[in-house]
mmCIF file of C-alpha atoms in Angstrom:
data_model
loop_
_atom_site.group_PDB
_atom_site.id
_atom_site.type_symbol
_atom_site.label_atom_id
_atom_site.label_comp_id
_atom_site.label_asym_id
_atom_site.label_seq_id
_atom_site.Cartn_x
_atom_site.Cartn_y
_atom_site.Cartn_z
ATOM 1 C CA UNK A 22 0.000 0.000 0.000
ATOM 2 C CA UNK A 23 0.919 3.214 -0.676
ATOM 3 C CA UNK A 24 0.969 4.418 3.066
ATOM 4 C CA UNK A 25 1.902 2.421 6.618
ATOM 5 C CA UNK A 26 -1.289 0.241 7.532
ATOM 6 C CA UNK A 27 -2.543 -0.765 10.744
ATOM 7 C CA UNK A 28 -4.775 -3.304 12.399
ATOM 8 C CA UNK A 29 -6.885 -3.735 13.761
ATOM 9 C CA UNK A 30 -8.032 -0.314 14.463
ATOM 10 C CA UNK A 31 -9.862 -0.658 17.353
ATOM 11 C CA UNK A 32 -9.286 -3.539 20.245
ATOM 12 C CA UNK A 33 -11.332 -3.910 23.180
ATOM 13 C CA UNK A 34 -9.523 -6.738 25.588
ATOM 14 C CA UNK A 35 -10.792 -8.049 29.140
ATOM 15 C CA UNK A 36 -7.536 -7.350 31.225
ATOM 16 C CA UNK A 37 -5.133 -10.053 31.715
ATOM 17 C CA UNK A 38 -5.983 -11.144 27.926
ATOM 18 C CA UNK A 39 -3.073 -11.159 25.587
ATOM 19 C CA UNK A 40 -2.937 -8.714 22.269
ATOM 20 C CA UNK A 41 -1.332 -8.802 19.051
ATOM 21 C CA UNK A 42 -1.156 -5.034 17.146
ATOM 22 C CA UNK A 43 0.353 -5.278 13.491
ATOM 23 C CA UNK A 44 2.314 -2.640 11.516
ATOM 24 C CA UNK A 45 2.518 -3.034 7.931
ATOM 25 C CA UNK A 46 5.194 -0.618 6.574
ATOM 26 C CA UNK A 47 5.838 1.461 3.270
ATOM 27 C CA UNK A 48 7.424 -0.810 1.343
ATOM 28 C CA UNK A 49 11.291 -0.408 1.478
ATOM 29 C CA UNK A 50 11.343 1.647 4.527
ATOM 30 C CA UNK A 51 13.972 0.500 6.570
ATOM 31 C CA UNK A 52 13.141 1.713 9.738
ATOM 32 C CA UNK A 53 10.156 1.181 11.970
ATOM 33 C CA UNK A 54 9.340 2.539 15.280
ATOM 34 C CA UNK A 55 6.511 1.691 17.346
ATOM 35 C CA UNK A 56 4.981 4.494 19.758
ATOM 36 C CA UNK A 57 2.322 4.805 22.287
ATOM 37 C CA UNK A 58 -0.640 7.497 22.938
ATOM 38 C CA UNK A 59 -2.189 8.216 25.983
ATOM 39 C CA UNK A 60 -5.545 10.619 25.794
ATOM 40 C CA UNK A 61 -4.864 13.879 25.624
ATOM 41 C CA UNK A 62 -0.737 13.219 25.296
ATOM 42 C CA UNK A 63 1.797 13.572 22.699
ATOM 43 C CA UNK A 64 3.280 10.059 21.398
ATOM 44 C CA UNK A 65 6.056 8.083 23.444
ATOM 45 C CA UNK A 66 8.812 5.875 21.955
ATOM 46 C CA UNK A 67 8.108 1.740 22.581
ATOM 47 C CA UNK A 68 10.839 0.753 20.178
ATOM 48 C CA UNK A 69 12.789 0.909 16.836
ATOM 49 C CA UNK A 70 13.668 -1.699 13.976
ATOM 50 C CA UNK A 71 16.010 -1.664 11.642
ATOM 51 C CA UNK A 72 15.160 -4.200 9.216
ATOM 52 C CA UNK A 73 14.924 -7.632 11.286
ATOM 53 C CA UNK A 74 16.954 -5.636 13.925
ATOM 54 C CA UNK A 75 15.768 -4.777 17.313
ATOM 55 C CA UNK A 76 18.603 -1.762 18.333
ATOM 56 C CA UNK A 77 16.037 -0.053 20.859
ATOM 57 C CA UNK A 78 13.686 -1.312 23.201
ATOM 58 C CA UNK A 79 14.292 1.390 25.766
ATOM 59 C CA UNK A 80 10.753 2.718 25.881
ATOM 60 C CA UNK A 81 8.844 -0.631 26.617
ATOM 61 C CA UNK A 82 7.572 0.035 29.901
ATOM 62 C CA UNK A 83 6.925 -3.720 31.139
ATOM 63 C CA UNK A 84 8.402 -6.755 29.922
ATOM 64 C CA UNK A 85 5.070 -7.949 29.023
ATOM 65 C CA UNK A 86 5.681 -5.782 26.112
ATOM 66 C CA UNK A 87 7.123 -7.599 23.028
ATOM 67 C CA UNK A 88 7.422 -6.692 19.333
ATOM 68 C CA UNK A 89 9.190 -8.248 16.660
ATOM 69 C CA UNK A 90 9.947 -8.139 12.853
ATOM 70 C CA UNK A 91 10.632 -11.319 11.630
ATOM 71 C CA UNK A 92 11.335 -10.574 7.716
ATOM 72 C CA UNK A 93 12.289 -6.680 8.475
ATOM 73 C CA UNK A 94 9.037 -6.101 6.863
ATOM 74 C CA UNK A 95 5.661 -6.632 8.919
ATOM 75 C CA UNK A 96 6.016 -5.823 12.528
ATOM 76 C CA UNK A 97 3.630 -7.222 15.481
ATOM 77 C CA UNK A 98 3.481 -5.580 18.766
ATOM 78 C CA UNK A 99 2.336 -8.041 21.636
ATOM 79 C CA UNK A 100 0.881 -7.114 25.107
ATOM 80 C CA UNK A 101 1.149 -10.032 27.585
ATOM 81 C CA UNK A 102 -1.796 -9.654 30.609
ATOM 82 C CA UNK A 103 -2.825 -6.450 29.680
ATOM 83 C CA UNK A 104 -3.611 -4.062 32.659
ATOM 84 C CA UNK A 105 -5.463 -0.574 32.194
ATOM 85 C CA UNK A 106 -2.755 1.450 31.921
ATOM 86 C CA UNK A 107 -2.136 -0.254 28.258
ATOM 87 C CA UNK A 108 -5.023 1.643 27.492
ATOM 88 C CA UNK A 109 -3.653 4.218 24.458
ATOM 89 C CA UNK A 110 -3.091 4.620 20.926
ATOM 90 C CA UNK A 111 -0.412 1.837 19.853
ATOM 91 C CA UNK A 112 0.997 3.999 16.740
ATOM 92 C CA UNK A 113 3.617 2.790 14.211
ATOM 93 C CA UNK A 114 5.906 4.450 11.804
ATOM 94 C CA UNK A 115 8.244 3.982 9.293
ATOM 95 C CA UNK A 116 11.525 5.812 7.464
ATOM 96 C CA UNK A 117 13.594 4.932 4.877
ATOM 97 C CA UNK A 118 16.522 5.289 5.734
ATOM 98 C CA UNK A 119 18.943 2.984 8.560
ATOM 99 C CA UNK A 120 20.093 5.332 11.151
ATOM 100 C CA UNK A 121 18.136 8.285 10.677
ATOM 101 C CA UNK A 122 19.495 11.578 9.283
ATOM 102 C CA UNK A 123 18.669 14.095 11.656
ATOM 103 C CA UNK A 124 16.123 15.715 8.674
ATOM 104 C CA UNK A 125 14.556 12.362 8.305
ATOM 105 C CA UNK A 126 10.671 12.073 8.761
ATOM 106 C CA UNK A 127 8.648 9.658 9.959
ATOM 107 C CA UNK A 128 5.544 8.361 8.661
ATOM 108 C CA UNK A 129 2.572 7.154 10.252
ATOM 109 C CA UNK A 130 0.038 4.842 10.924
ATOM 110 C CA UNK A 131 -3.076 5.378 12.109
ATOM 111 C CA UNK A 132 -2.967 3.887 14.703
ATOM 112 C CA UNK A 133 -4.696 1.241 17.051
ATOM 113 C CA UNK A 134 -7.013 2.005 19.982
ATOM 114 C CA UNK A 135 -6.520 -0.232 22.387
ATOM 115 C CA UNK A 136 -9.005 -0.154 25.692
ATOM 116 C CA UNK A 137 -8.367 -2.705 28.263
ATOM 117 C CA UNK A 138 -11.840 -3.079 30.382
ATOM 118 C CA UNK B 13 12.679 18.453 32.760
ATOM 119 C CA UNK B 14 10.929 18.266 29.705
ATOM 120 C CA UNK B 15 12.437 18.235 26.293
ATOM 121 C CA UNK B 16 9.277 19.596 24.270
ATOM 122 C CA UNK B 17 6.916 22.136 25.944
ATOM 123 C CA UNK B 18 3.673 23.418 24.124
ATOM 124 C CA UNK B 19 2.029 25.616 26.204
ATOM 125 C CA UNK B 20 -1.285 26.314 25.016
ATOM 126 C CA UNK B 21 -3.632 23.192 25.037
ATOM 127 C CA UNK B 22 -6.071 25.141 22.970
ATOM 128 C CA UNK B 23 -6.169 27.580 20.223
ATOM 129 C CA UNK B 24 -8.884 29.335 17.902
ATOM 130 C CA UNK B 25 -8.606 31.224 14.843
ATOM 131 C CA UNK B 26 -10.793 32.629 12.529
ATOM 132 C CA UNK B 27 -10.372 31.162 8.722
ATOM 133 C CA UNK B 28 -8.693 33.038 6.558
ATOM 134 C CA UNK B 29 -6.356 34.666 9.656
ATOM 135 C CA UNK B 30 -2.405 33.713 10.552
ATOM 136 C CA UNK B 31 -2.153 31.687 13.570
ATOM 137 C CA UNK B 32 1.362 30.828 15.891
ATOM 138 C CA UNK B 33 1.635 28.044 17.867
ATOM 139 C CA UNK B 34 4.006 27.919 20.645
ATOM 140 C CA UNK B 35 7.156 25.257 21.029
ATOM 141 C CA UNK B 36 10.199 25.402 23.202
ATOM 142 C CA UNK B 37 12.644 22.616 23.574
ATOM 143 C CA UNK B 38 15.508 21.543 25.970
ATOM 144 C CA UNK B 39 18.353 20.124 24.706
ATOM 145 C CA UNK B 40 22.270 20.243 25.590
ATOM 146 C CA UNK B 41 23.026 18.516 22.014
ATOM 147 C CA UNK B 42 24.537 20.874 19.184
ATOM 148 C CA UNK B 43 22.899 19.143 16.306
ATOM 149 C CA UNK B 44 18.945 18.562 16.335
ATOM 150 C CA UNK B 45 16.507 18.452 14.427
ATOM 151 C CA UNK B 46 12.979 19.963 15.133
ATOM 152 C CA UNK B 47 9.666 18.531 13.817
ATOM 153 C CA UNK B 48 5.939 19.764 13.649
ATOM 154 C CA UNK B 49 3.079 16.888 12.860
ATOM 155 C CA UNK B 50 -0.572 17.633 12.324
ATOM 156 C CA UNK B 51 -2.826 14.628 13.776
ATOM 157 C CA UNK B 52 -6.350 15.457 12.496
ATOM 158 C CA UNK B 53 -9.221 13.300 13.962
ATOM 159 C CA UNK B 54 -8.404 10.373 11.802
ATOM 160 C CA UNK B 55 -5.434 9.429 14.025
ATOM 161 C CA UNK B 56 -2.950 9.451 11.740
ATOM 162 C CA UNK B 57 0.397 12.120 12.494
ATOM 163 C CA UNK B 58 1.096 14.308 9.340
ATOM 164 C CA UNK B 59 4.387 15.576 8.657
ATOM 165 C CA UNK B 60 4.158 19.313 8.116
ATOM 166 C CA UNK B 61 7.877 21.146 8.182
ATOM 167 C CA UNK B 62 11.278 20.526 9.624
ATOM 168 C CA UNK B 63 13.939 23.098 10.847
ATOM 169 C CA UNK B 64 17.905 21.934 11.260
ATOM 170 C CA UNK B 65 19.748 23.262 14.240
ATOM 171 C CA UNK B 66 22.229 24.516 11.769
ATOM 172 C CA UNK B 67 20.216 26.096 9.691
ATOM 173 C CA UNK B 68 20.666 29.640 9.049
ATOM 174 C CA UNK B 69 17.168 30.598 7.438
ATOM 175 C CA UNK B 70 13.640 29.743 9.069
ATOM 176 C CA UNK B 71 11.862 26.524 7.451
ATOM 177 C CA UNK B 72 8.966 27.239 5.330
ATOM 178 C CA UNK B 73 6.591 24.837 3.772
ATOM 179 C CA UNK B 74 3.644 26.449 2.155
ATOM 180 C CA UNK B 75 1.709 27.910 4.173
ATOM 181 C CA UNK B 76 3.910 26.599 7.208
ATOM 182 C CA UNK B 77 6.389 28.442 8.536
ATOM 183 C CA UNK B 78 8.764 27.898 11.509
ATOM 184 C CA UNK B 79 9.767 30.473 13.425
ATOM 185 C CA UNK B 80 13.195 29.290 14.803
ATOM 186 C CA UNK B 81 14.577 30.923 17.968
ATOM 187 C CA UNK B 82 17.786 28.903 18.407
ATOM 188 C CA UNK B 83 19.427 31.388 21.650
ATOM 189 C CA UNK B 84 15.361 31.339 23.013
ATOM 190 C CA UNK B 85 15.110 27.465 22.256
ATOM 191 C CA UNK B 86 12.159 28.080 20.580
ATOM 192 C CA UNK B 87 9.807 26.547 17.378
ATOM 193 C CA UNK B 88 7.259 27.870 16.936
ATOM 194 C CA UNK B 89 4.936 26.984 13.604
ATOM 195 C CA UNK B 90 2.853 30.041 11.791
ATOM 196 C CA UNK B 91 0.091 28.518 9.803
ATOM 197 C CA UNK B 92 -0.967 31.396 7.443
ATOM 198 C CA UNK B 93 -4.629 31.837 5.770
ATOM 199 C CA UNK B 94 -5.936 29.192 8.029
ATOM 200 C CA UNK B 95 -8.223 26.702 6.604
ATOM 201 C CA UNK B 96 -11.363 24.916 7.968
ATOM 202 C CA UNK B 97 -8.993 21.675 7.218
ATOM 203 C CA UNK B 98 -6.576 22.714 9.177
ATOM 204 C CA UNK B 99 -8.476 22.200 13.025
ATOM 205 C CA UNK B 100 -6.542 19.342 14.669
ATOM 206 C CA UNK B 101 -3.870 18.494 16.892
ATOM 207 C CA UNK B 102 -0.299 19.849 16.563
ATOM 208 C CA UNK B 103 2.680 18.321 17.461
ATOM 209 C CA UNK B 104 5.887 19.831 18.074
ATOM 210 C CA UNK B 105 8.645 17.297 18.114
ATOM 211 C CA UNK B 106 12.744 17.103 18.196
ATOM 212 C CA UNK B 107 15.171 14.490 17.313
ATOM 213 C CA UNK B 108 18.616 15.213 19.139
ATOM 214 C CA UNK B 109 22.080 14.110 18.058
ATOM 215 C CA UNK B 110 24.291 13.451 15.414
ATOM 216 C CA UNK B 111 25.627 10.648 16.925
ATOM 217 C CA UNK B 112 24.825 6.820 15.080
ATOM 218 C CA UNK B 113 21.616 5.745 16.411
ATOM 219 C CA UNK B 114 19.915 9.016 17.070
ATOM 220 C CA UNK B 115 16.691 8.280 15.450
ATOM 221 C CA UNK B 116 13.430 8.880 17.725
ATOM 222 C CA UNK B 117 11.756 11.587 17.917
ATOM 223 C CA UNK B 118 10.459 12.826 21.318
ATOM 224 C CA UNK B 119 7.062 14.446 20.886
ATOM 225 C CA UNK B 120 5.325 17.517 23.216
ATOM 226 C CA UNK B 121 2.076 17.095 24.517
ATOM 227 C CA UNK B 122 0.261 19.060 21.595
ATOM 228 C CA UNK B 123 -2.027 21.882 20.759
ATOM 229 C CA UNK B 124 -5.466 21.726 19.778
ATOM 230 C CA UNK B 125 -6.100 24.083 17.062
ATOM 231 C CA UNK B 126 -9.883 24.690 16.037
ATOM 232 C CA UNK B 127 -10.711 26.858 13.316
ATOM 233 C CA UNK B 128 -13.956 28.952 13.216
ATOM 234 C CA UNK B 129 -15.346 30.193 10.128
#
């Protein structure tokens, strides 16, 4: 597609379920970054890909956090037991380039709601 | 301390009038790189203009405009002949460093700008 795509768009979990929130990149884009929403808040890094590579996972706040990027394509972010402070935006972006020039813009998803009840 | 600060949660301007929104950023780093997204209802963050911290003249992108304050630490974005379109969130945003691996950006908490006609 010709932008970054992802789903679902809306999730709705009981907490302690498990969640799986997929990022489908512009094709060729190198980099992909996942960040997270709260209401009323700017986004906040998760984590950053380059290709298959995971170089930063400094923003996960929980290590029931995951997210991987098997092919350095599609990327899935998973939420183990979720709690209702997961509630937010989950929103993903990707760059083309590998380290990031410091001009170098980002370009986003749409996001997914998640609400944890 | 925070790194972006937008202080004004809300803003209104008639269509058709000039409109500045406010950013100042922290940052002991030589080389940045400043960012302002538009995230309309849809969800999705727009890229709208970028300013270099070695950049001698002011960004402009249309009818964008940054206002760069470097000794003040301050971004702020004009938006000229404002549009109905144009009522959304703004994000100001900075990505620090030249260093390898400087690549997230680290967003404010926004303004909501809402345009009357």
């Amino acid at each position: 597609g010709a932008g970054v795509s992802q789903s679902p768009r809306y999730k709705v979990a009981k907490r302690g379920q498990d969640v799986a929130l997929r990022c489908d990149p512009i094709s060729g884009h190198v980099s992909l970054f996942w960040y997270q929403q709260a209401l009323g808040q700017g986004p906040e890094f998760l984590t950053y890909f380059q290709n298959e590579a995971q170089l930063d996972k400094s923003g996960l706040p929980s290590d029931r956090f995951f997210a991987e990027r098997p092919e350095g394509s599609v990327s899935t972010l998973k939420i183990q037991r979720t709690q209702q402070e997961d509630s937010a935006v989950y929103l993903c972006a990707s760059s083309l380039g590998q380290q990031g020039s410091r001009n170098e813009k980002l370009f986003f998803g749409s996001g997914t709601q998640l609400s944890v009840l | 301390a925070q790194k972006i600060t937008q202080t004004q949660p809300g803003m209104f301007v008639q269509e058709k009038e000039a409109v500045t929104l406010d950013c100042t950023y922290d940052t002991s780093d030589p080389s940045y790189g400043l960012f302002w997204y538009k995230q309309p209802s849809s969800g999705e963050m727009i890229f709208l203009i970028y300013q270099g911290s070695y950049d001698q003249q002011n960004a402009t992108e249309g009818r964008y405009s940054l206002n760069f304050q470097k000794a003040r630490k301050s971004a702020n974005l004009v938006i000229s002949a404002s549009q109905l379109g144009d009522s959304a969130m703004y994000f100001c945003a900075m990505r620090e460093g030249a260093r390898a691996g400087s690549y997230q950006l680290t967003f404010g908490k926004g303004t909501k700008l809402s345009v009357i006609p």
